[in-house]
Coordinates of C-alpha atoms in Angstrom, one line a residue:
M85 CA 29.5 12.0 -31.9
S86 CA 29.0 10.4 -28.5
D87 CA 30.2 12.2 -25.4
V88 CA 33.0 10.5 -23.4
I89 CA 31.9 10.6 -19.8
T90 CA 32.3 8.6 -16.6
G91 CA 30.0 5.8 -15.6
A92 CA 28.7 7.9 -12.8
Q93 CA 27.9 10.7 -15.2
A94 CA 26.2 8.2 -17.5
L95 CA 24.1 7.0 -14.5
V96 CA 22.9 10.5 -13.6
R97 CA 22.3 11.5 -17.2
S98 CA 20.3 8.3 -17.8
L99 CA 18.2 9.0 -14.7
E100 CA 17.5 12.5 -16.1
N101 CA 16.5 11.0 -19.5
V102 CA 13.9 8.7 -17.9
G103 CA 12.4 11.6 -16.1
V104 CA 13.5 11.1 -12.6
D105 CA 13.0 14.2 -10.5
V106 CA 13.9 13.0 -7.0
V107 CA 16.1 10.3 -5.5
F108 CA 16.1 9.2 -1.9
G109 CA 19.4 7.9 -0.6
I110 CA 22.6 8.0 1.4
P111 CA 26.1 8.1 -0.1
G112 CA 28.8 5.6 0.8
G113 CA 32.0 4.2 -0.6
A114 CA 30.9 2.1 -3.5
I115 CA 28.2 4.5 -4.7
L116 CA 30.2 7.6 -3.9
P117 CA 31.3 8.3 -7.5
A118 CA 27.6 8.7 -8.5
Y119 CA 27.2 11.5 -6.0
D120 CA 29.7 13.8 -7.6
P121 CA 27.7 14.4 -10.9
L122 CA 24.5 14.2 -8.9
F123 CA 25.7 17.3 -7.1
D124 CA 25.6 19.2 -10.4
S125 CA 22.3 17.9 -11.7
E126 CA 19.7 20.6 -12.2
R127 CA 16.9 18.1 -12.8
V128 CA 17.3 15.4 -10.1
R129 CA 16.9 16.4 -6.5
H130 CA 18.6 14.1 -4.0
I131 CA 17.0 13.8 -0.5
L132 CA 19.5 12.7 2.1
V133 CA 17.6 10.3 4.4
R134 CA 18.8 9.0 7.8
H135 CA 18.5 5.3 7.1
E136 CA 18.4 3.4 3.8
Q137 CA 15.1 1.8 4.9
G138 CA 13.7 5.3 5.0
A139 CA 14.9 5.8 1.4
G140 CA 13.1 2.7 0.2
H141 CA 9.8 3.5 1.9
A142 CA 10.0 7.1 0.7
A143 CA 10.4 5.9 -2.9
T144 CA 7.4 3.6 -2.3
G145 CA 5.3 6.5 -0.9
Y146 CA 6.3 8.7 -3.8
A147 CA 5.3 6.0 -6.3
Q148 CA 2.0 5.2 -4.6
A149 CA 1.0 8.9 -4.4
T150 CA 2.0 9.9 -7.9
G151 CA 1.8 6.7 -10.0
R152 CA 5.4 7.4 -11.2
V153 CA 8.5 5.2 -10.5
G154 CA 10.1 6.0 -7.1
V155 CA 13.9 5.9 -6.9
C156 CA 16.2 5.1 -4.0
M157 CA 20.0 4.8 -3.8
A158 CA 22.4 3.1 -1.4
T159 CA 25.9 1.9 -1.2
S160 CA 27.1 -1.7 -1.2
G161 CA 26.9 -4.1 1.7
P162 CA 24.9 -2.8 4.6
G163 CA 23.6 0.1 2.6
A164 CA 22.1 -2.3 0.1
T165 CA 20.8 -4.8 2.6
N166 CA 19.0 -2.0 4.5
L167 CA 16.9 -1.7 1.3
V168 CA 15.8 -5.3 1.5
T169 CA 12.7 -4.6 3.6
P170 CA 11.3 -1.8 1.5
I171 CA 12.0 -3.7 -1.7
A172 CA 10.1 -6.7 -0.3
D173 CA 7.3 -4.4 0.8
A174 CA 7.1 -2.9 -2.8
Y175 CA 7.2 -6.4 -4.3
M176 CA 4.2 -7.6 -2.2
D177 CA 2.2 -4.5 -3.0
S178 CA 3.2 -4.2 -6.7
V179 CA 4.7 -0.7 -6.3
P180 CA 7.0 0.5 -9.1
I181 CA 10.4 1.5 -7.6
V182 CA 14.0 1.3 -8.9
A183 CA 16.7 0.7 -6.3
I184 CA 20.2 1.7 -7.4
T185 CA 23.1 0.2 -5.3
G186 CA 26.8 0.5 -5.5
Q187 CA 28.9 -2.7 -5.6
V188 CA 32.5 -3.4 -4.9
P189 CA 34.8 -3.3 -8.1
R190 CA 34.3 -6.2 -10.5
S191 CA 37.7 -7.6 -9.6
S192 CA 36.7 -7.8 -6.0
I193 CA 33.3 -9.5 -6.4
G194 CA 33.4 -12.9 -4.7
T195 CA 36.4 -12.1 -2.5
D196 CA 34.4 -11.0 0.6
A197 CA 35.7 -7.5 0.1
F198 CA 34.9 -4.7 2.5
Q199 CA 31.2 -4.0 2.3
E200 CA 30.5 -6.6 -0.3
A201 CA 27.1 -8.3 -0.4
D202 CA 25.5 -10.2 -3.2
I203 CA 22.5 -7.9 -3.3
C204 CA 21.3 -9.4 -6.6
G205 CA 21.2 -12.8 -5.1
I206 CA 19.6 -11.6 -1.9
T207 CA 16.8 -9.7 -3.7
M208 CA 16.1 -12.1 -6.5
P209 CA 12.9 -13.5 -4.8
I210 CA 11.6 -10.0 -4.0
T211 CA 12.3 -8.0 -7.2
K212 CA 10.5 -8.1 -10.5
H213 CA 14.0 -8.2 -12.0
N214 CA 17.5 -7.1 -11.0
F215 CA 20.7 -6.3 -12.9
L216 CA 24.4 -6.4 -12.1
V217 CA 26.0 -4.0 -14.6
Q218 CA 29.1 -5.6 -16.0
D219 CA 29.9 -3.2 -18.8
L220 CA 29.8 0.6 -18.8
A221 CA 28.3 0.6 -22.3
D222 CA 25.3 -1.3 -21.0
L223 CA 24.5 1.2 -18.3
P224 CA 22.1 3.6 -20.2
R225 CA 20.1 0.7 -21.6
T226 CA 20.0 -1.0 -18.2
I227 CA 18.5 2.1 -16.6
A228 CA 15.9 2.3 -19.4
E229 CA 15.0 -1.3 -19.0
A230 CA 14.8 -1.0 -15.2
F231 CA 12.2 1.8 -15.4
H232 CA 10.3 0.0 -18.2
L233 CA 10.1 -3.2 -16.1
A234 CA 9.1 -1.4 -12.9
S235 CA 6.3 0.5 -14.5
T236 CA 4.7 -1.9 -17.0
G237 CA 2.7 -5.0 -16.7
R238 CA 2.3 -5.8 -13.0
P239 CA 4.4 -3.0 -11.4
G240 CA 7.1 -3.9 -9.0
P241 CA 10.6 -3.1 -7.7
V242 CA 13.7 -3.5 -9.9
L243 CA 17.3 -3.3 -8.6
V244 CA 20.3 -2.1 -10.5
D245 CA 23.7 -3.0 -8.9
I246 CA 26.6 -1.1 -10.3
P247 CA 30.3 -1.9 -9.4
K248 CA 32.4 1.0 -8.4
D249 CA 34.9 0.6 -11.1
I250 CA 32.2 1.0 -13.7
L251 CA 31.1 4.2 -12.1
Q252 CA 34.7 5.4 -12.1
G253 CA 35.5 4.3 -15.6
S254 CA 34.8 6.4 -18.7
G255 CA 33.5 5.7 -22.2
P256 CA 31.2 7.0 -24.9
Y257 CA 27.6 7.8 -23.9
T258 CA 24.7 7.2 -26.2
W259 CA 21.1 7.4 -25.0
T260 CA 18.5 5.8 -27.3
G261 CA 15.9 4.8 -24.7
Q262 CA 15.7 1.5 -26.4
I263 CA 15.3 -1.7 -24.4
D264 CA 16.2 -5.3 -25.2
L265 CA 13.9 -7.6 -23.1
P266 CA 13.2 -10.7 -25.1
G267 CA 10.3 -12.6 -23.6
Y268 CA 8.9 -9.7 -21.6
H269 CA 5.6 -9.0 -23.3
P270 CA 2.9 -8.4 -20.6
V271 CA -0.6 -9.0 -21.9
T272 CA -2.7 -5.9 -21.6
R273 CA -5.6 -6.6 -24.0
P274 CA -8.1 -9.1 -22.5
H275 CA -9.4 -12.0 -24.6
G276 CA -12.8 -11.0 -26.0
K277 CA -14.4 -14.5 -25.5
Q278 CA -13.4 -14.5 -21.8
V279 CA -14.9 -11.0 -21.4
R280 CA -18.2 -12.0 -23.0
E281 CA -18.4 -15.1 -20.8
A282 CA -17.8 -13.0 -17.7
A283 CA -20.6 -10.6 -18.9
R284 CA -22.9 -13.6 -19.2
L285 CA -22.2 -14.6 -15.7
V286 CA -22.6 -11.1 -14.4
A287 CA -26.0 -10.7 -16.1
S288 CA -27.4 -13.9 -14.7
A289 CA -26.0 -13.9 -11.2
R290 CA -28.5 -13.3 -8.4
R291 CA -25.8 -12.6 -5.7
P292 CA -22.8 -11.0 -7.5
V293 CA -20.0 -9.1 -5.8
L294 CA -17.3 -6.9 -7.3
Y295 CA -14.1 -7.8 -5.3
V296 CA -11.8 -4.9 -6.0
G297 CA -8.1 -5.1 -5.3
G298 CA -5.1 -2.8 -5.5
G299 CA -4.6 -3.6 -9.2
V300 CA -7.5 -1.3 -10.0
L301 CA -5.6 1.6 -8.6
K302 CA -2.4 0.5 -10.3
A303 CA -4.3 0.5 -13.6
R304 CA -5.7 3.9 -13.0
A305 CA -9.1 2.3 -13.5
A306 CA -11.3 3.9 -10.7
A307 CA -13.6 5.6 -13.3
E308 CA -14.1 2.5 -15.3
L309 CA -14.9 0.6 -12.1
R310 CA -17.6 3.0 -11.1
V311 CA -19.2 2.7 -14.6
L312 CA -19.3 -1.1 -14.3
A313 CA -20.6 -1.0 -10.7
E314 CA -23.5 1.3 -11.5
L315 CA -24.3 -0.5 -14.7
T316 CA -24.6 -3.9 -12.9
G317 CA -26.0 -2.6 -9.6
A318 CA -23.7 -5.1 -7.9
P319 CA -22.2 -4.5 -4.4
V320 CA -18.6 -3.5 -4.3
V321 CA -16.0 -4.4 -1.7
T322 CA -12.5 -2.8 -1.7
T323 CA -9.5 -4.5 -0.1
L324 CA -7.0 -2.8 2.2
M325 CA -4.9 -2.0 -0.9
A326 CA -7.9 -0.7 -2.9
R327 CA -9.4 1.8 -0.4
G328 CA -10.4 4.9 -2.3
A329 CA -10.8 3.1 -5.6
F330 CA -14.6 3.3 -5.1
P331 CA -16.1 6.1 -3.0
D332 CA -17.0 5.0 0.6
S333 CA -20.1 7.1 0.4
H334 CA -21.5 5.3 -2.7
P335 CA -24.6 3.3 -1.7
Q336 CA -23.2 0.2 -3.5
H337 CA -20.0 0.2 -1.4
L338 CA -20.0 -2.4 1.4
G339 CA -16.6 -1.5 2.7
M340 CA -13.5 -3.6 3.2
P341 CA -13.6 -7.4 3.2
G342 CA -11.4 -9.7 5.2
M343 CA -10.0 -10.3 8.7
H344 CA -11.0 -6.8 9.9
G345 CA -13.5 -6.0 7.2
T346 CA -17.1 -5.0 7.6
V347 CA -19.6 -7.7 8.3
A348 CA -21.6 -6.8 5.2
A349 CA -18.5 -7.1 3.0
V350 CA -17.4 -10.4 4.5
A351 CA -20.9 -11.8 4.3
A352 CA -21.5 -10.6 0.8
L353 CA -18.4 -12.6 -0.4
Q354 CA -19.3 -15.6 1.7
K355 CA -22.9 -15.8 0.5
S356 CA -22.3 -14.7 -3.1
D357 CA -23.0 -16.8 -6.2
L358 CA -20.5 -14.8 -8.4
I359 CA -17.3 -13.1 -7.4
V360 CA -15.8 -10.7 -10.0
A361 CA -12.2 -10.3 -8.8
L362 CA -10.5 -7.2 -10.3
G363 CA -6.8 -6.8 -9.7
A364 CA -7.1 -8.8 -6.5
R365 CA -5.2 -11.9 -5.4
F366 CA -7.4 -13.8 -3.0
D367 CA -5.1 -13.0 -0.2
D368 CA -5.4 -15.0 3.0
R369 CA -6.3 -11.9 5.0
V370 CA -9.4 -11.6 2.7
T371 CA -10.4 -15.3 2.3
G372 CA -9.7 -16.6 5.8
D373 CA -9.8 -20.4 5.6
L374 CA -9.6 -20.8 1.9
A375 CA -11.4 -24.1 1.8
S376 CA -14.6 -22.5 3.3
F377 CA -14.4 -19.2 1.4
A378 CA -17.4 -18.3 -0.7
P379 CA -18.3 -22.0 -1.2
N380 CA -21.2 -21.4 -3.7
A381 CA -19.5 -18.7 -5.8
A382 CA -18.4 -18.9 -9.4
V383 CA -15.3 -16.8 -10.0
V384 CA -14.3 -14.3 -12.7
H385 CA -10.7 -13.3 -12.1
A386 CA -9.2 -10.5 -14.0
D387 CA -5.5 -9.7 -13.4
I388 CA -2.5 -8.5 -15.5
D389 CA -0.4 -11.2 -13.9
P390 CA -1.3 -14.7 -15.2
A391 CA 0.5 -16.2 -12.2
E392 CA -2.2 -14.8 -9.8
I393 CA -5.1 -16.5 -11.6
G394 CA -5.9 -19.8 -10.1
K395 CA -3.0 -19.5 -7.6
N396 CA -5.3 -19.5 -4.5
R397 CA -8.8 -20.0 -6.0
V398 CA -9.8 -21.6 -9.2
A399 CA -11.2 -19.2 -11.7
D400 CA -14.2 -20.2 -13.7
V401 CA -13.5 -17.4 -16.1
P402 CA -9.8 -16.3 -16.1
I403 CA -9.1 -12.9 -17.8
V404 CA -5.5 -11.9 -18.3
G405 CA -5.1 -8.2 -19.1
D406 CA -4.8 -4.7 -17.9
V407 CA -7.7 -4.1 -15.5
R408 CA -8.6 -0.8 -17.0
E409 CA -9.0 -2.3 -20.5
T410 CA -10.8 -5.3 -19.0
L411 CA -13.3 -3.1 -17.2
A412 CA -13.9 -1.0 -20.4
D413 CA -14.6 -4.1 -22.4
L414 CA -16.7 -5.7 -19.7
V415 CA -18.9 -2.6 -19.6
V416 CA -19.6 -3.0 -23.3
A417 CA -20.3 -6.7 -23.0
V418 CA -22.6 -6.3 -20.1
Q419 CA -24.5 -3.5 -21.9
Q420 CA -25.0 -6.0 -24.8
E421 CA -26.4 -8.6 -22.3
H422 CA -28.8 -6.0 -20.9
A423 CA -29.9 -5.0 -24.4
A424 CA -30.7 -8.6 -25.1
G425 CA -33.0 -8.7 -22.0
R426 CA -30.6 -10.6 -19.8
Q427 CA -30.3 -8.9 -16.4
A428 CA -30.9 -10.5 -13.0
D429 CA -33.1 -8.9 -10.4
L430 CA -30.9 -8.0 -7.4
T431 CA -33.7 -6.7 -5.2
A432 CA -33.6 -9.6 -2.8
W433 CA -29.8 -9.6 -2.7
W434 CA -29.7 -5.9 -1.7
R435 CA -32.5 -6.4 0.9
R436 CA -30.2 -9.0 2.6
L437 CA -27.1 -6.9 2.2
D438 CA -28.8 -3.9 3.7
E439 CA -30.0 -6.0 6.6
W440 CA -26.4 -6.9 7.4
R441 CA -25.2 -3.3 6.9
T442 CA -27.9 -2.1 9.3
A443 CA -27.5 -4.8 11.9
Y444 CA -23.7 -4.8 12.0
P445 CA -22.2 -1.4 11.4
L446 CA -18.7 -0.4 12.3
G447 CA -18.5 1.0 15.8
Y448 CA -16.7 1.4 19.1
E449 CA -17.4 2.3 22.7
D450 CA -16.0 5.1 24.8
H451 CA -13.6 3.8 27.5
D452 CA -15.0 3.4 31.0
D453 CA -11.7 4.6 32.5
G454 CA -12.0 7.9 30.7
T455 CA -9.0 7.3 28.4
L456 CA -9.2 8.5 24.8
A457 CA -10.7 6.1 22.3
P458 CA -8.2 5.7 19.3
Q459 CA -11.1 5.2 16.9
Y460 CA -12.5 8.6 17.9
V461 CA -9.2 10.3 17.2
I462 CA -8.9 8.8 13.7
E463 CA -12.6 9.4 12.9
R464 CA -12.2 13.1 13.8
L465 CA -8.9 13.4 11.9
G466 CA -10.7 12.1 8.8
K467 CA -13.6 14.5 9.2
I468 CA -11.4 17.6 9.8
A469 CA -8.6 16.8 7.3
G470 CA -11.1 15.8 4.6
P471 CA -11.2 13.6 1.6
D472 CA -8.4 15.3 -0.4
T473 CA -5.8 14.6 2.3
L474 CA -3.4 11.7 1.8
Y475 CA -3.5 9.3 4.8
V476 CA -0.4 7.1 5.2
A477 CA -0.7 4.3 7.9
G478 CA 1.9 2.2 9.7
V479 CA 1.0 -1.4 10.5
G480 CA -1.2 -2.7 13.3
Q481 CA -4.4 -1.6 15.1
H482 CA -4.0 2.0 14.0
Q483 CA -3.8 0.9 10.4
M484 CA -7.0 -1.1 10.6
W485 CA -8.8 1.8 12.4
A486 CA -7.6 4.2 9.8
S487 CA -8.9 1.9 7.0
Q488 CA -12.3 1.7 8.8
F489 CA -13.1 5.1 10.3
I490 CA -11.8 7.5 7.6
G491 CA -14.0 7.9 4.6
Y492 CA -12.1 7.5 1.4
E493 CA -13.8 9.2 -1.5
K494 CA -10.9 9.5 -4.0
P495 CA -8.2 7.2 -5.3
Y496 CA -4.6 7.5 -4.1
T497 CA -5.5 9.1 -0.8
W498 CA -4.7 5.9 1.2
L499 CA -1.2 4.5 1.4
N500 CA -0.1 1.6 3.6
S501 CA 1.9 -1.5 3.7
G502 CA -0.5 -4.3 2.9
G503 CA 1.1 -7.5 1.9
L504 CA 4.3 -7.4 3.9
G505 CA 2.9 -5.5 6.9
T506 CA 6.0 -3.4 7.5
M507 CA 6.2 -1.6 10.8
G508 CA 8.0 1.7 10.3
Y509 CA 6.5 2.3 6.9
A510 CA 4.4 5.4 7.6
V511 CA 6.8 8.3 8.4
P512 CA 9.2 7.8 5.4
A513 CA 6.3 6.8 3.0
A514 CA 4.5 10.0 4.0
M515 CA 7.7 11.9 3.3
G516 CA 7.9 10.4 -0.2
A517 CA 4.2 11.1 -0.8
K518 CA 4.6 14.8 0.2
V519 CA 7.6 15.2 -2.1
G520 CA 5.6 13.7 -4.9
R521 CA 2.5 15.8 -4.2
P522 CA 3.7 18.9 -2.4
D523 CA 0.4 20.7 -2.6
A524 CA -1.5 17.9 -0.8
T525 CA -1.9 17.6 3.0
V526 CA -0.2 14.4 4.1
W527 CA -1.0 12.8 7.5
A528 CA 0.9 9.8 8.7
I529 CA -1.2 7.8 11.1
D530 CA 1.3 5.7 13.2
G531 CA 1.5 3.6 16.3
D532 CA 4.0 4.2 19.1
G533 CA 5.7 1.0 18.1
C534 CA 5.9 1.8 14.4
F535 CA 6.9 5.4 15.0
Q536 CA 10.0 4.3 17.0
M537 CA 11.4 2.3 14.1
T538 CA 11.8 5.1 11.5
N539 CA 11.0 8.4 13.2
Q540 CA 14.5 9.7 12.4
E541 CA 13.2 10.6 8.9
L542 CA 11.4 13.5 10.6
T543 CA 14.9 15.1 10.7
T544 CA 15.0 14.7 7.0
C545 CA 11.6 16.3 6.7
A546 CA 12.6 19.2 8.9
L547 CA 15.8 20.0 7.0
E548 CA 14.4 19.4 3.5
G549 CA 11.3 21.4 4.0
I550 CA 8.8 18.5 3.8
P551 CA 6.0 19.5 6.2
I552 CA 4.2 16.2 6.8
K553 CA 1.9 15.7 9.8
V554 CA 2.1 12.7 12.1
A555 CA -0.7 11.4 14.4
I556 CA 0.8 8.9 16.9
I557 CA -1.8 6.6 18.3
N558 CA 0.0 6.0 21.6
N559 CA -1.5 3.2 23.5
G560 CA 1.8 2.3 25.2
N561 CA 1.9 -1.2 23.6
L562 CA 2.4 -3.2 20.5
G563 CA -1.3 -2.9 20.1
M564 CA -2.2 -5.7 17.7
V565 CA 0.1 -8.1 19.4
R566 CA -1.5 -7.2 22.7
Q567 CA -5.0 -7.8 21.2
W568 CA -4.0 -11.3 20.2
Q569 CA -2.5 -11.9 23.7
T570 CA -5.8 -10.8 25.1
L571 CA -7.9 -13.1 22.9
F572 CA -5.6 -16.1 22.5
Y573 CA -3.0 -16.1 25.3
N574 CA -5.2 -15.5 28.4
G575 CA -4.0 -11.9 28.8
R576 CA -0.4 -12.9 29.3
Y577 CA 1.2 -9.7 27.9
S578 CA 4.7 -10.9 27.1
N579 CA 7.0 -8.1 25.8
T580 CA 4.4 -5.8 24.4
D581 CA 4.6 -2.9 26.9
L582 CA 6.6 -0.2 25.1
G583 CA 6.7 2.2 28.1
T584 CA 5.6 5.2 26.0
R585 CA 2.6 5.9 28.2
R586 CA 5.2 6.6 30.8
M587 CA 6.7 9.2 28.4
V588 CA 9.8 7.1 27.6
P589 CA 10.4 8.5 25.1
D590 CA 8.5 11.8 25.4
F591 CA 7.3 12.1 21.8
V592 CA 6.8 15.8 22.0
K593 CA 10.3 16.5 23.1
L594 CA 11.7 13.9 20.7
S595 CA 9.9 15.6 17.8
E596 CA 11.0 19.0 18.8
A597 CA 14.6 17.8 19.0
M598 CA 14.3 16.7 15.3
G599 CA 13.1 20.2 14.2
C600 CA 9.3 19.5 14.3
V601 CA 6.4 21.0 16.1
G602 CA 5.3 18.6 18.9
L603 CA 1.8 18.5 20.3
R604 CA 0.0 16.2 22.8
C605 CA -3.6 15.3 23.3
E606 CA -5.1 13.1 26.0
T607 CA -8.8 13.9 26.2
A608 CA -11.7 13.7 23.7
A609 CA -12.5 17.4 24.4
D610 CA -9.2 18.5 23.0
V611 CA -9.1 16.3 19.9
D612 CA -10.6 18.7 17.4
A613 CA -8.6 21.7 18.6
T614 CA -5.4 19.8 18.5
I615 CA -6.0 18.5 14.9
E616 CA -7.0 22.0 13.8
K617 CA -3.8 23.4 15.3
A618 CA -1.7 20.9 13.5
M619 CA -3.6 21.6 10.2
A620 CA -2.8 25.3 10.5
I621 CA 1.0 24.7 10.6
D622 CA 2.4 24.5 7.0
D623 CA 6.0 25.5 7.4
A624 CA 7.3 22.5 9.5
P625 CA 6.5 18.9 10.2
V626 CA 4.0 18.4 13.0
V627 CA 3.8 15.4 15.4
V628 CA 0.8 14.9 17.6
D629 CA 1.1 12.4 20.5
F630 CA -2.5 11.1 21.0
V631 CA -2.4 9.3 24.3
V632 CA -5.1 6.7 24.1
G633 CA -6.4 3.7 26.1
E634 CA -4.4 0.6 25.9
D635 CA -7.2 -2.0 25.6
A636 CA -9.1 -0.9 22.6
M637 CA -9.6 -3.7 20.1
V638 CA -10.1 -3.9 16.3
W639 CA -13.5 -5.3 15.4
P640 CA -14.8 -6.9 13.3
M641 CA -12.3 -9.8 13.4
V642 CA -11.8 -13.2 11.7
S643 CA -9.2 -15.2 13.6
A644 CA -6.2 -16.2 11.6
G645 CA -7.0 -19.4 9.7
A646 CA -10.7 -19.4 10.7
S647 CA -13.6 -19.4 8.3
N648 CA -15.0 -16.0 7.3
S649 CA -18.3 -17.4 8.5
D650 CA -16.9 -17.2 12.0
I651 CA -16.5 -13.4 11.9
Q652 CA -17.0 -11.5 15.1
A653 CA -18.6 -8.1 14.6
A654 CA -18.2 -4.9 16.7
L655 CA -17.3 -5.7 20.3
G656 CA -17.0 -9.4 19.6
V657 CA -20.7 -10.1 18.7
R658 CA -21.1 -13.1 16.4
P659 CA -23.5 -12.2 13.5
T660 CA -26.5 -14.3 12.5
W661 CA -26.3 -14.7 8.7
G662 CA -29.8 -15.9 8.0
P663 CA -30.8 -18.6 5.5
D664 CA -29.3 -18.9 2.0
D665 CA -32.6 -18.1 0.4
V666 CA -31.8 -15.0 -1.7

């Protein structure tokens, strides 16, 4: 005998049945019926954020840190549209979240009713799928399908829009967990013939590179990646979204490729004769000018999303499937090649790679005016906080420095907004990560521009007992924009001075007003002690205002649209590649 319950009760019960333990959201008119049974739930914790964008990024941070589906909730109209940015962010970075929005009653849809917005139409290009629930009886199945879609195949955001009258209505509730998604059958098993062909190329390549993308982390395949890397002896490069998938300290790791990647990583791809792309999408920030990218390389491209293969670079060997399963099969196939006596000698290749590594290391200079170098702050933070800490970055110069000067030894310790490049991501995402992994230390590394977009979620952290730590890299400017103005606009700094170096706002006082501990550091001599003081505080959020020099630049750099062969190394030095004689 099925229970007769309200649609709101059916929603909450369905969330419980799919294993949801936390929802980030804000109530409002259309979604309000759902908040009444949510008040009574013993299994689902609701965290009241201060802005819907914070709810969305918190759901993303939770998902990235745990591997589980993150959940956010908002009302109709502006509540729903405030979720658009974090939904787009999750879509670009393949993060599994489910966004639940209230909608005006079905009879009012299309009448421009108060707080009506066609959120399904708005988010259609930036969701893996979305649903407008039209019948209360469909609600349990829809929730089951939403979570299945978000977490399988290529992960991504799914939106469920529920009219208010369905939440207020009542009917029998039956939970089976069954789904009805004809046509949705993501391929997970790679084709054996393609894997064997890939192994043949790997065994014969003289200049191979393993190009590792965020898909390796999504597939929980870090262990399999290491086995393949050590079996082949090939160099490994990890993209911005894949930092931590392969240990930075491993001798085969060349670092991050792309616009602000290491010279060795960029050069390895550019001079390779074989690129094995694993869960990567040949993003423009990695390839630079696509026409001149890795001109002599054959490509093995393995991805669970067939739409990615051949989208930007033609694949000589396309492999559709789960990257973890692909890696496992590829290891076996390469072992068979080696057993048959087919294995290339990479000695000359590694000699050249080590020359680049030695000649063009990551680096920075202390500032002549005595101001604090931001790279030093981040480097010391990484050393003191250690490899088990979760580092969550905003977007801009501080994001690049955090990806360069912290050593990532373990997967799921680096969270950032890669594809969309969303300012304001760090604080709410760190909040979500800390909720998902409460025993971990979580540092948000933010810029003074990013911080001012979503810092209100520190109030949420203070009230909800979520003791994140925030390092503000305060250079007084929109730093990356200023860097481009320095390099490409003759130092004409139009609208990039934020005034924060003049203490407007005073980040310490602002943080204290939101219930946090506020600290400030302005000299290199005080960096370690300040970080250690922040590390010792576990019962409240901590914000450290690191006041740094305004003219530090991110190096290396490939200018937008330029060839990767035109990379500028540390301090703008142009590398000499040497002949193609490996």
